[in-house]
Coordinates of N, CA and C in Angstrom, one line a residue:
Chain A
M7 N -144.0 33.9 8.6 CA -144.5 35.2 8.5 C -145.6 35.1 7.1
K8 N -145.6 34.2 6.5 CA -146.7 34.5 5.7 C -147.7 34.3 6.2
A9 N -147.9 33.1 6.8 CA -149.4 32.7 7.8 C -149.4 33.5 8.9
T10 N -148.6 34.8 9.5 CA -149.0 35.6 10.0 C -149.8 37.0 9.2
L11 N -148.8 36.7 8.2 CA -149.8 38.2 7.7 C -151.3 37.2 7.0
E12 N -151.3 36.5 6.8 CA -152.6 35.7 6.1 C -153.9 36.1 7.5
V13 N -153.4 36.1 8.7 CA -154.4 36.1 9.8 C -154.1 38.0 9.8
I14 N -153.4 38.7 9.9 CA -153.8 39.5 10.0 C -154.8 39.9 9.0
N15 N -154.4 39.7 7.9 CA -155.4 40.3 6.5 C -156.9 40.1 6.7
Q16 N -157.1 38.7 7.2 CA -158.0 38.5 7.7 C -158.8 39.6 9.0
M17 N -158.2 39.5 9.5 CA -158.8 40.4 10.9 C -158.7 41.9 9.8
Q18 N -158.7 41.7 8.8 CA -159.0 43.3 8.5 C -160.2 43.3 7.3
V19 N -160.4 42.0 6.8 CA -161.7 42.0 6.0 C -162.5 41.8 6.9
E20 N -162.4 41.3 8.4 CA -163.5 40.7 9.3 C -163.6 42.3 9.9
G21 N -163.2 43.1 9.6 CA -163.1 44.5 10.1 C -163.0 44.6 11.7
I22 N -162.1 43.9 11.9 CA -160.9 44.0 13.8 C -160.5 44.9 13.4
I23 N -159.6 45.6 12.6 CA -158.5 46.3 12.2 C -158.8 47.0 11.0
G24 N -158.4 48.2 10.7 CA -158.6 49.3 9.5 C -157.3 48.8 8.5
Q25 N -157.1 49.9 8.4 CA -155.3 50.0 7.8 C -154.0 49.3 8.4
Y26 N -153.2 48.9 8.3 CA -152.5 48.4 8.8 C -151.1 48.8 7.8
A27 N -149.8 48.3 8.7 CA -148.5 48.7 7.9 C -147.6 48.2 8.9
I28 N -146.7 47.6 8.0 CA -145.3 46.9 8.8 C -144.4 48.0 9.1
G29 N -143.9 48.0 10.4 CA -142.9 49.1 11.0 C -142.0 48.1 11.4
G30 N -140.9 49.1 11.9 CA -139.8 48.4 13.0 C -138.8 47.6 12.5
A31 N -138.5 46.5 12.6 CA -137.2 45.7 12.0 C -137.5 44.8 10.4
V32 N -138.9 44.5 10.8 CA -139.1 43.4 9.9 C -139.4 44.6 8.8
G33 N -140.4 46.1 9.0 CA -140.3 46.9 7.6 C -139.1 47.7 7.1
A34 N -138.2 47.4 8.1 CA -136.8 47.9 7.6 C -136.5 47.1 6.3
T35 N -136.3 45.6 6.5 CA -136.1 44.6 6.1 C -136.5 44.4 4.3
F36 N -137.6 45.5 4.3 CA -138.0 45.3 3.3 C -137.1 46.3 2.1
Y37 N -136.6 47.3 2.7 CA -135.4 48.3 1.9 C -133.9 47.8 2.1
V38 N -133.5 47.4 3.4 CA -131.9 46.9 3.6 C -132.1 45.9 3.8
E39 N -131.0 45.4 4.5 CA -130.3 43.7 4.9 C -131.2 43.1 5.8
P40 N -131.6 42.2 5.8 CA -132.2 41.6 7.2 C -131.4 41.4 8.8
A41 N -132.0 42.1 8.9 CA -131.1 42.4 10.8 C -132.1 41.5 11.9
A42 N -131.5 40.6 12.5 CA -132.0 40.0 13.9 C -133.2 40.6 14.4
T43 N -134.5 39.9 14.5 CA -135.3 40.6 15.1 C -136.2 39.7 15.5
L44 N -136.9 39.7 17.0 CA -137.6 38.9 17.4 C -139.2 38.9 17.5
D45 N -139.3 39.4 16.7 CA -141.0 40.2 16.5 C -141.3 41.1 15.4
I46 N -142.6 41.7 15.1 CA -143.2 41.8 14.4 C -144.1 43.2 15.0
D47 N -143.7 44.5 14.5 CA -144.3 45.6 14.6 C -145.3 46.0 13.5
V48 N -146.8 46.3 13.8 CA -147.7 46.4 13.2 C -148.4 47.8 13.9
F49 N -148.3 48.7 12.7 CA -149.3 49.3 13.0 C -150.5 49.5 12.4
V50 N -151.5 49.9 13.2 CA -153.1 49.7 13.1 C -153.6 50.7 13.3
T51 N -154.7 50.5 12.5 CA -156.0 51.7 12.3 C -157.2 50.7 13.5
L52 N -157.7 51.0 14.3 CA -158.5 50.9 14.9 C -160.1 51.2 14.9
K53 N -161.3 50.7 15.2 CA -162.2 51.3 15.2 C -162.0 51.7 16.6
D54 N -163.2 53.2 16.4 CA -163.3 53.9 18.0 C -164.2 52.9 19.2
T55 N -164.7 53.0 20.3 CA -165.1 51.9 20.9 C -165.9 53.1 21.2
P56 N -167.2 52.5 21.3 CA -168.7 53.6 21.7 C -168.7 54.0 22.9
G57 N -168.7 55.0 23.2 CA -168.6 55.7 24.7 C -167.2 56.1 25.1
S58 N -166.0 55.6 24.5 CA -165.1 56.0 25.2 C -164.3 56.8 24.0
T59 N -163.6 57.9 24.3 CA -162.5 58.0 23.8 C -161.0 58.1 24.0
L60 N -160.8 56.5 24.2 CA -159.7 55.6 23.7 C -159.8 54.4 23.0
L61 N -158.6 54.8 22.2 CA -158.5 53.7 21.2 C -158.2 52.2 22.1
S62 N -159.0 51.1 21.8 CA -158.8 49.8 22.7 C -158.4 48.8 21.6
L63 N -157.1 47.8 22.3 CA -156.9 46.5 21.6 C -157.3 45.8 21.6
A64 N -158.7 45.9 22.5 CA -159.3 44.5 23.3 C -160.0 43.9 21.9
P65 N -160.2 44.4 21.1 CA -160.9 43.8 20.1 C -160.1 42.8 19.5
V66 N -159.0 43.5 18.8 CA -157.8 42.7 18.5 C -157.5 41.3 19.3
Y67 N -157.2 41.7 20.6 CA -157.1 40.8 21.3 C -157.9 39.4 21.7
D68 N -159.2 39.9 21.5 CA -160.1 39.0 21.6 C -160.3 38.3 20.6
Y69 N -160.0 38.9 19.6 CA -160.3 38.0 18.0 C -159.3 36.9 18.3
L70 N -158.4 37.4 18.3 CA -156.8 36.4 18.4 C -156.9 35.3 19.1
T71 N -157.3 35.3 20.6 CA -156.9 34.8 21.8 C -158.3 33.6 21.3
S72 N -159.5 34.4 21.0 CA -160.9 33.4 21.1 C -160.2 32.3 19.7
R73 N -158.9 32.5 19.3 CA -158.6 31.7 17.6 C -157.8 30.7 18.4
G74 N -157.2 30.7 19.5 CA -156.3 30.2 20.1 C -155.0 30.9 20.1
Y75 N -154.6 32.0 19.6 CA -153.3 32.5 19.6 C -153.3 32.9 21.2
K76 N -151.8 33.0 21.6 CA -151.5 33.0 23.3 C -151.0 34.5 23.1
T77 N -151.1 35.2 24.2 CA -150.8 36.4 24.6 C -149.7 36.3 25.2
D78 N -148.1 37.0 24.8 CA -147.2 37.3 25.5 C -147.0 38.6 25.8
R79 N -146.6 39.2 27.1 CA -146.8 40.5 27.4 C -147.4 41.2 26.5
E80 N -146.7 42.1 26.1 CA -147.6 42.9 24.6 C -147.9 42.2 23.8
Y81 N -147.2 41.2 23.1 CA -147.5 40.3 22.1 C -148.6 39.6 21.9
V82 N -149.2 39.3 20.6 CA -149.9 38.3 20.2 C -149.0 37.3 19.4
V83 N -148.8 36.1 20.1 CA -148.1 35.1 19.0 C -149.0 34.6 18.1
I84 N -148.5 35.1 16.5 CA -149.3 34.5 15.6 C -148.7 33.6 14.7
E85 N -149.3 32.6 14.6 CA -148.2 31.8 13.7 C -146.6 31.5 13.9
G86 N -146.6 31.5 14.9 CA -145.1 31.6 15.3 C -144.5 33.1 15.6
W87 N -144.7 33.7 15.3 CA -144.6 35.1 15.5 C -145.0 36.1 16.7
P88 N -144.2 36.7 17.3 CA -145.1 37.8 18.5 C -145.4 38.7 17.5
V89 N -146.2 39.4 17.4 CA -146.6 41.1 16.9 C -147.1 41.6 18.2
Q90 N -146.8 42.7 18.1 CA -147.2 43.6 18.8 C -147.9 44.7 18.0
F91 N -149.4 45.3 18.1 CA -150.1 45.9 17.5 C -150.2 47.8 18.2
H92 N -149.3 48.0 17.2 CA -149.5 49.8 17.5 C -150.2 50.6 16.7
P93 N -151.8 51.3 17.9 CA -152.2 52.6 17.1 C -151.5 53.6 16.9
P94 N -151.7 54.3 16.1 CA -150.7 55.3 15.8 C -150.6 56.3 17.2
A95 N -149.2 56.4 17.7 CA -149.2 57.2 19.0 C -149.2 58.8 18.3
D96 N -148.9 59.3 17.4 CA -149.0 60.3 17.4 C -148.9 61.1 15.3
A97 N -148.9 61.7 15.3 CA -149.0 62.3 13.6 C -147.9 62.0 12.7
L98 N -147.3 61.7 13.3 CA -146.1 61.0 12.2 C -146.2 59.7 11.8
E99 N -146.9 58.5 13.4 CA -147.2 57.3 13.1 C -148.1 57.5 12.2
E100 N -149.2 58.0 12.4 CA -150.7 58.4 11.7 C -150.7 58.4 10.3
E101 N -149.6 59.4 9.8 CA -149.1 59.8 8.6 C -148.3 58.7 7.8
A102 N -147.8 57.9 8.5 CA -146.3 56.7 8.0 C -147.6 55.8 7.5
L103 N -148.5 55.6 8.8 CA -149.4 54.3 8.2 C -150.6 54.4 6.9
Q104 N -150.6 55.6 6.6 CA -151.4 56.0 5.6 C -151.0 56.0 4.3
Q105 N -149.4 56.3 4.6 CA -148.3 56.8 3.2 C -147.9 55.6 3.2
A106 N -147.9 54.1 3.9 CA -147.4 53.4 3.7 C -147.4 52.2 2.4
V107 N -146.2 51.9 1.8 CA -146.5 51.1 0.1 C -147.0 49.7 0.3
E108 N -147.3 49.7 -0.9 CA -148.3 48.0 -1.1 C -147.0 47.1 -1.5
T109 N -147.2 46.1 -1.1 CA -146.1 45.0 -1.5 C -146.7 43.2 -1.3
E110 N -145.9 42.5 -1.6 CA -146.6 41.0 -1.4 C -145.5 40.6 -0.8
V111 N -146.0 39.3 0.2 CA -144.9 38.4 0.4 C -145.6 37.3 0.1
E112 N -144.5 36.2 -0.4 CA -144.8 35.0 -1.0 C -146.7 35.1 -1.8
G113 N -146.7 36.1 -2.7 CA -148.1 36.0 -2.8 C -149.3 36.8 -2.1
I114 N -148.7 36.6 -0.1 CA -150.0 37.8 0.1 C -149.5 39.3 -0.1
H115 N -151.1 40.4 0.3 CA -150.6 41.1 0.0 C -150.6 41.8 1.7
T116 N -149.6 42.8 1.7 CA -149.3 43.6 2.9 C -148.9 45.0 2.6
R117 N -148.4 45.5 3.5 CA -148.0 47.2 3.4 C -147.4 47.2 4.2
V118 N -146.0 48.1 3.6 CA -144.6 48.3 4.5 C -144.5 50.2 4.7
I119 N -144.2 50.7 6.1 CA -143.9 51.9 6.1 C -143.0 52.7 5.1
T120 N -143.0 53.6 4.4 CA -142.1 53.9 3.7 C -140.6 54.0 4.5
A121 N -139.4 53.9 3.8 CA -138.4 54.1 4.5 C -138.5 55.8 4.6
E122 N -138.6 56.1 4.2 CA -138.4 57.4 4.8 C -139.0 58.2 6.6
H123 N -140.2 57.7 6.3 CA -141.1 57.2 7.7 C -140.3 56.5 9.0
L124 N -139.4 55.3 8.6 CA -139.3 54.2 9.2 C -137.9 54.9 9.9
V125 N -137.5 55.8 9.3 CA -135.8 56.6 9.3 C -136.2 57.8 10.6
A126 N -137.4 58.4 10.1 CA -137.9 59.8 11.2 C -138.3 59.1 12.5
M127 N -139.2 57.7 12.5 CA -139.7 57.3 13.6 C -138.6 56.8 14.7
A128 N -137.9 56.3 13.9 CA -136.4 55.7 14.6 C -135.6 56.8 15.5
L129 N -135.5 58.0 14.5 CA -135.1 59.2 14.9 C -135.8 59.6 16.1
K130 N -137.1 59.5 16.4 CA -138.0 59.9 17.3 C -138.0 59.1 18.6
T131 N -137.3 57.4 18.0 CA -137.7 56.8 19.2 C -136.2 57.0 20.1
S132 N -135.2 57.2 19.0 CA -133.4 56.9 19.8 C -132.9 56.5 20.3
R133 N -133.5 54.9 20.4 CA -132.3 53.8 21.5 C -131.5 53.2 20.2
A134 N -130.0 52.8 21.0 CA -128.7 52.3 20.2 C -129.8 51.7 18.6
K135 N -130.7 50.8 19.0 CA -130.3 49.9 18.1 C -131.2 51.1 16.7
D136 N -131.8 52.0 17.2 CA -132.5 52.7 15.9 C -131.6 53.8 15.2
F137 N -130.8 53.8 15.9 CA -129.1 55.0 15.3 C -128.6 53.7 14.7
A138 N -128.4 52.4 14.9 CA -128.0 51.1 13.8 C -128.7 51.4 12.8
R139 N -130.5 51.6 12.9 CA -131.4 51.2 11.7 C -131.0 52.5 10.9
I140 N -131.2 53.7 11.6 CA -130.7 54.7 10.4 C -129.4 54.9 9.5
L141 N -128.4 54.3 10.2 CA -127.3 54.0 9.2 C -127.2 53.5 8.3
Q142 N -128.2 52.0 8.4 CA -128.3 51.1 7.4 C -128.7 51.9 6.0
F143 N -129.7 52.6 6.7 CA -130.8 53.2 4.9 C -129.7 54.3 5.1
V144 N -129.0 55.0 5.6 CA -128.2 56.0 5.0 C -127.4 55.1 4.4
E145 N -126.5 54.3 4.5 CA -125.5 53.8 4.2 C -125.7 53.2 2.7
C146 N -126.9 52.7 2.5 CA -127.7 52.2 1.2 C -127.9 53.3 0.4
G147 N -128.0 54.2 0.7 CA -128.7 55.2 -0.3 C -129.9 55.4 -0.9
I148 N -130.7 54.6 -0.4 CA -132.3 54.4 -0.7 C -132.7 55.9 -0.1
L149 N -132.6 56.4 0.9 CA -133.7 57.5 1.2 C -133.6 58.6 0.7
N150 N -135.0 59.4 -0.2 CA -135.5 60.4 -0.9 C -135.0 61.4 0.1
P151 N -133.9 62.2 -0.2 CA -133.6 63.5 0.7 C -134.4 64.6 1.1
D152 N -135.4 64.9 0.0 CA -136.5 65.6 -0.2 C -137.6 65.2 0.8
K153 N -137.8 64.3 0.3 CA -139.1 63.7 0.8 C -138.7 63.4 2.6
L154 N -137.7 63.0 3.0 CA -137.3 63.2 4.4 C -136.7 64.3 5.1
D155 N -136.9 65.7 4.1 CA -136.5 66.7 4.8 C -138.3 67.0 5.3
L156 N -139.3 66.8 4.1 CA -140.2 67.5 4.3 C -140.6 66.6 5.9
I157 N -140.6 65.0 5.9 CA -141.3 64.4 6.8 C -140.7 65.2 8.4
L158 N -138.9 65.4 8.4 CA -138.6 65.9 9.5 C -138.9 67.0 9.9
T159 N -139.2 68.2 9.2 CA -139.5 69.5 8.8 C -141.1 69.7 9.9
R160 N -141.7 68.5 8.7 CA -143.3 68.8 9.6 C -143.7 68.0 10.9
H161 N -142.5 67.1 11.1 CA -143.3 66.6 12.8 C -141.9 66.8 13.5
G162 N -141.0 67.9 13.2 CA -139.8 68.8 14.6 C -139.1 67.9 14.7
L163 N -138.3 67.1 13.5 CA -137.6 66.5 13.8 C -136.2 66.8 13.6
L164 N -136.0 67.8 12.8 CA -134.8 68.3 12.0 C -133.8 68.4 12.8
E165 N -134.0 69.4 13.9 CA -133.1 69.4 15.2 C -132.3 68.2 15.6
K166 N -133.0 66.8 15.6 CA -132.5 66.0 15.6 C -131.9 65.1 15.0
W167 N -132.1 65.5 13.4 CA -131.5 64.7 12.4 C -129.6 65.5 12.7
E168 N -130.2 66.7 12.5 CA -128.7 67.6 12.7 C -127.8 66.7 14.1
Q169 N -128.4 66.8 15.1 CA -127.9 66.1 16.2 C -126.7 64.1 15.5
F170 N -128.0 63.7 15.2 CA -127.7 62.5 14.7 C -126.4 62.6 13.8
G171 N -126.8 63.6 12.4 CA -125.5 63.6 11.7 C -123.9 64.0 12.3
V172 N -124.3 65.2 13.1 CA -123.1 65.3 14.1 C -122.1 63.9 14.8
K173 N -123.0 63.5 15.5 CA -123.0 62.3 16.2 C -122.6 61.1 15.6
F174 N -122.9 60.6 13.8 CA -122.7 59.6 13.5 C -122.0 59.7 11.8
L175 N -122.8 60.6 11.4 CA -122.4 61.1 9.8 C -121.0 61.7 9.6
R176 N -121.3 62.7 10.0 CA -119.9 63.7 9.5 C -118.6 63.0 9.6
G177 N -118.4 62.5 11.2 CA -116.6 62.3 11.1 C -116.1 60.8 10.5
G178 N -117.2 60.6 9.7 CA -116.9 59.2 8.5 C -116.8 59.9 7.1
E179 N -117.4 61.1 7.1 CA -117.8 61.6 5.8 C -116.1 62.1 5.3
Chain B
M13 N -105.2 51.9 6.2 CA -106.1 51.1 6.3 C -105.1 50.1 5.3
S14 N -104.6 49.0 5.4 CA -104.3 47.5 5.0 C -105.2 47.2 3.8
D15 N -104.0 46.7 3.0 CA -104.9 46.1 2.0 C -106.0 45.1 2.5
W16 N -105.7 44.3 3.5 CA -106.2 43.3 3.7 C -108.0 43.6 4.5
M17 N -107.1 44.5 5.3 CA -108.8 45.7 5.8 C -109.1 46.2 4.6
R18 N -109.1 46.2 3.9 CA -109.8 47.2 3.0 C -110.6 46.1 1.6
R19 N -109.7 44.7 1.7 CA -110.8 43.6 1.1 C -111.7 43.4 2.1
V20 N -111.6 43.7 3.2 CA -112.5 42.7 4.3 C -113.3 43.6 4.2
L21 N -113.8 45.0 3.9 CA -114.4 46.0 4.1 C -115.5 45.8 2.8
E22 N -114.6 45.6 1.6 CA -114.8 45.5 0.5 C -116.3 44.5 0.1
S23 N -116.1 43.3 0.9 CA -116.6 41.6 0.9 C -117.7 42.5 1.5
K24 N -117.9 42.9 2.6 CA -118.7 42.7 3.4 C -120.0 43.8 3.2
R25 N -119.2 44.8 2.4 CA -120.4 46.1 1.5 C -121.0 45.0 0.5
A26 N -119.9 44.1 -0.2 CA -120.5 43.4 -1.4 C -121.6 42.4 -0.8
A27 N -121.0 41.8 0.3 CA -122.5 40.8 0.9 C -123.9 41.4 1.3
R28 N -123.7 42.6 2.0 CA -124.7 43.4 2.7 C -125.7 43.9 1.1
G29 N -124.9 44.3 0.4 CA -125.6 44.8 -1.2 C -126.3 43.6 -1.6
R30 N -125.7 42.5 -1.9 CA -126.3 41.0 -2.0 C -127.6 40.6 -1.7
L31 N -127.4 40.9 -0.2 CA -128.9 40.6 1.0 C -130.0 41.8 0.0
R32 N -129.4 43.1 0.7 CA -130.5 44.1 0.1 C -130.8 44.0 -1.3
A33 N -130.5 43.0 -2.2 CA -131.2 43.3 -3.6 C -132.3 41.8 -3.4
L34 N -132.2 41.2 -2.4 CA -133.0 40.4 -2.2 C -134.7 40.2 -2.4
S35 N -135.7 39.6 -2.9 CA -136.8 40.2 -2.5 C -137.4 39.9 -1.3
F36 N -138.2 40.7 -1.1 CA -139.1 41.0 0.7 C -138.5 39.5 0.8
S37 N -139.8 38.9 0.5 CA -140.2 37.4 0.8 C -138.9 36.2 0.6
E38 N -137.9 37.1 0.3 CA -136.8 35.5 0.6 C -135.9 36.5 1.7
K39 N -136.1 38.0 1.6 CA -134.9 38.7 3.5 C -136.0 37.8 4.2
L40 N -137.3 38.1 4.8 CA -138.5 37.4 5.5 C -138.1 36.0 5.7
K41 N -137.6 35.3 4.6 CA -137.1 34.1 5.2 C -136.0 33.7 5.6
L42 N -134.8 34.5 5.5 CA -133.6 34.8 6.3 C -134.4 35.5 7.5
L43 N -134.8 36.2 7.7 CA -135.2 36.8 9.3 C -135.7 35.5 10.0
E44 N -136.3 34.8 9.4 CA -137.0 33.9 10.3 C -135.8 32.8 10.7
K45 N -135.3 32.4 9.9 CA -133.7 31.6 10.1 C -133.2 32.3 11.3
L46 N -132.9 33.6 11.1 CA -132.2 34.5 12.4 C -132.5 34.5 13.4
R47 N -133.9 34.8 13.3 CA -135.2 34.3 14.6 C -134.9 33.0 15.3
E48 N -134.7 32.2 14.4 CA -134.3 30.6 15.1 C -133.3 30.5 15.6
R49 N -132.1 31.0 15.3 CA -131.0 31.1 15.7 C -131.0 31.3 16.8
S50 N -131.5 32.7 17.0 CA -131.5 34.0 18.2 C -131.9 33.1 19.3
L51 N -133.0 32.4 19.2 CA -134.0 31.8 20.4 C -133.2 30.6 20.6
A52 N -132.2 29.4 20.0 CA -131.6 29.0 19.7 C -130.3 29.1 21.1
I53 N -130.0 30.3 20.7 CA -128.8 30.9 21.7 C -129.4 31.1 23.0
A54 N -130.0 31.5 22.8 CA -131.0 32.0 24.4 C -131.2 30.9 25.4
Q55 N -131.5 29.7 24.5 CA -131.8 28.9 25.1 C -130.8 27.6 25.7
T56 N -129.4 28.1 24.8 CA -128.2 27.5 25.4 C -128.0 27.5 26.9
S57 N -127.5 26.4 27.9 CA -127.4 26.5 29.1 C -126.3 27.4 29.4
L58 N -125.1 27.6 28.3 CA -124.0 28.4 28.4 C -124.8 29.9 28.9
R59 N -125.6 30.5 28.1 CA -126.4 31.4 27.8 C -127.1 31.7 28.9
R60 N -128.0 30.5 29.4 CA -128.7 30.8 30.9 C -128.0 31.0 31.9
R61 N -126.8 30.3 32.3 CA -126.1 30.5 33.5 C -125.4 32.2 33.4
A62 N -125.2 32.6 32.4 CA -124.2 33.7 31.8 C -125.3 34.9 32.5
G63 N -127.0 34.7 32.0 CA -127.8 35.8 32.5 C -128.1 35.7 33.9
K64 N -127.4 34.7 34.7 CA -127.8 34.9 36.1 C -126.8 35.2 37.0
T65 N -125.3 35.8 36.4 CA -124.5 36.2 37.0 C -125.0 37.6 36.7
R66 N -125.6 38.1 36.0 CA -125.5 39.6 36.2 C -126.6 40.4 36.7

């Protein structure tokens, strides 16, 4: 993982990507106990492609494949770890990327999406594994309720949160 | 709930707390081990055979 992050940091130094932050199960591991995952989700800002209104991951793939890293479906395998790069798909992901927290892995600088944003993003995606992850966050009591409330309100997720509470939290209280 | 089950749950909660308290670097090393195990299990012949019957 350390070597993977070093490559991603180098991409940032060389201007291939802008700001980045780790999300998904690896991001969640920053806050809660580790849960098995096969890949790394990296949220990343990209440079605009001249003449196009679409953001393209092509420079990222070109950079990595020219250095011998293989692609595997939507992933690029960097130093043994499949990495999926996500340009922010909506305002929530944009905000999550901007407000990510700084940390280090074995002396390597990196950024991780905040716990509250990870919960909001999981709630938005709403797969079974997302609900399990939200429960992990709730059970360990590390969420800032005011911050989470603001995020859920800002991004229209309060109703979903209410439904999640009815289904998974109230019965166990 | 029986005493035995209560002890099991308390022990699980304590183990999760210990894991949570590890540094990010230590947790990522555990993730790497978990991933290696998952991949090894996925490559066993039993698992491959089970996949074919689905």
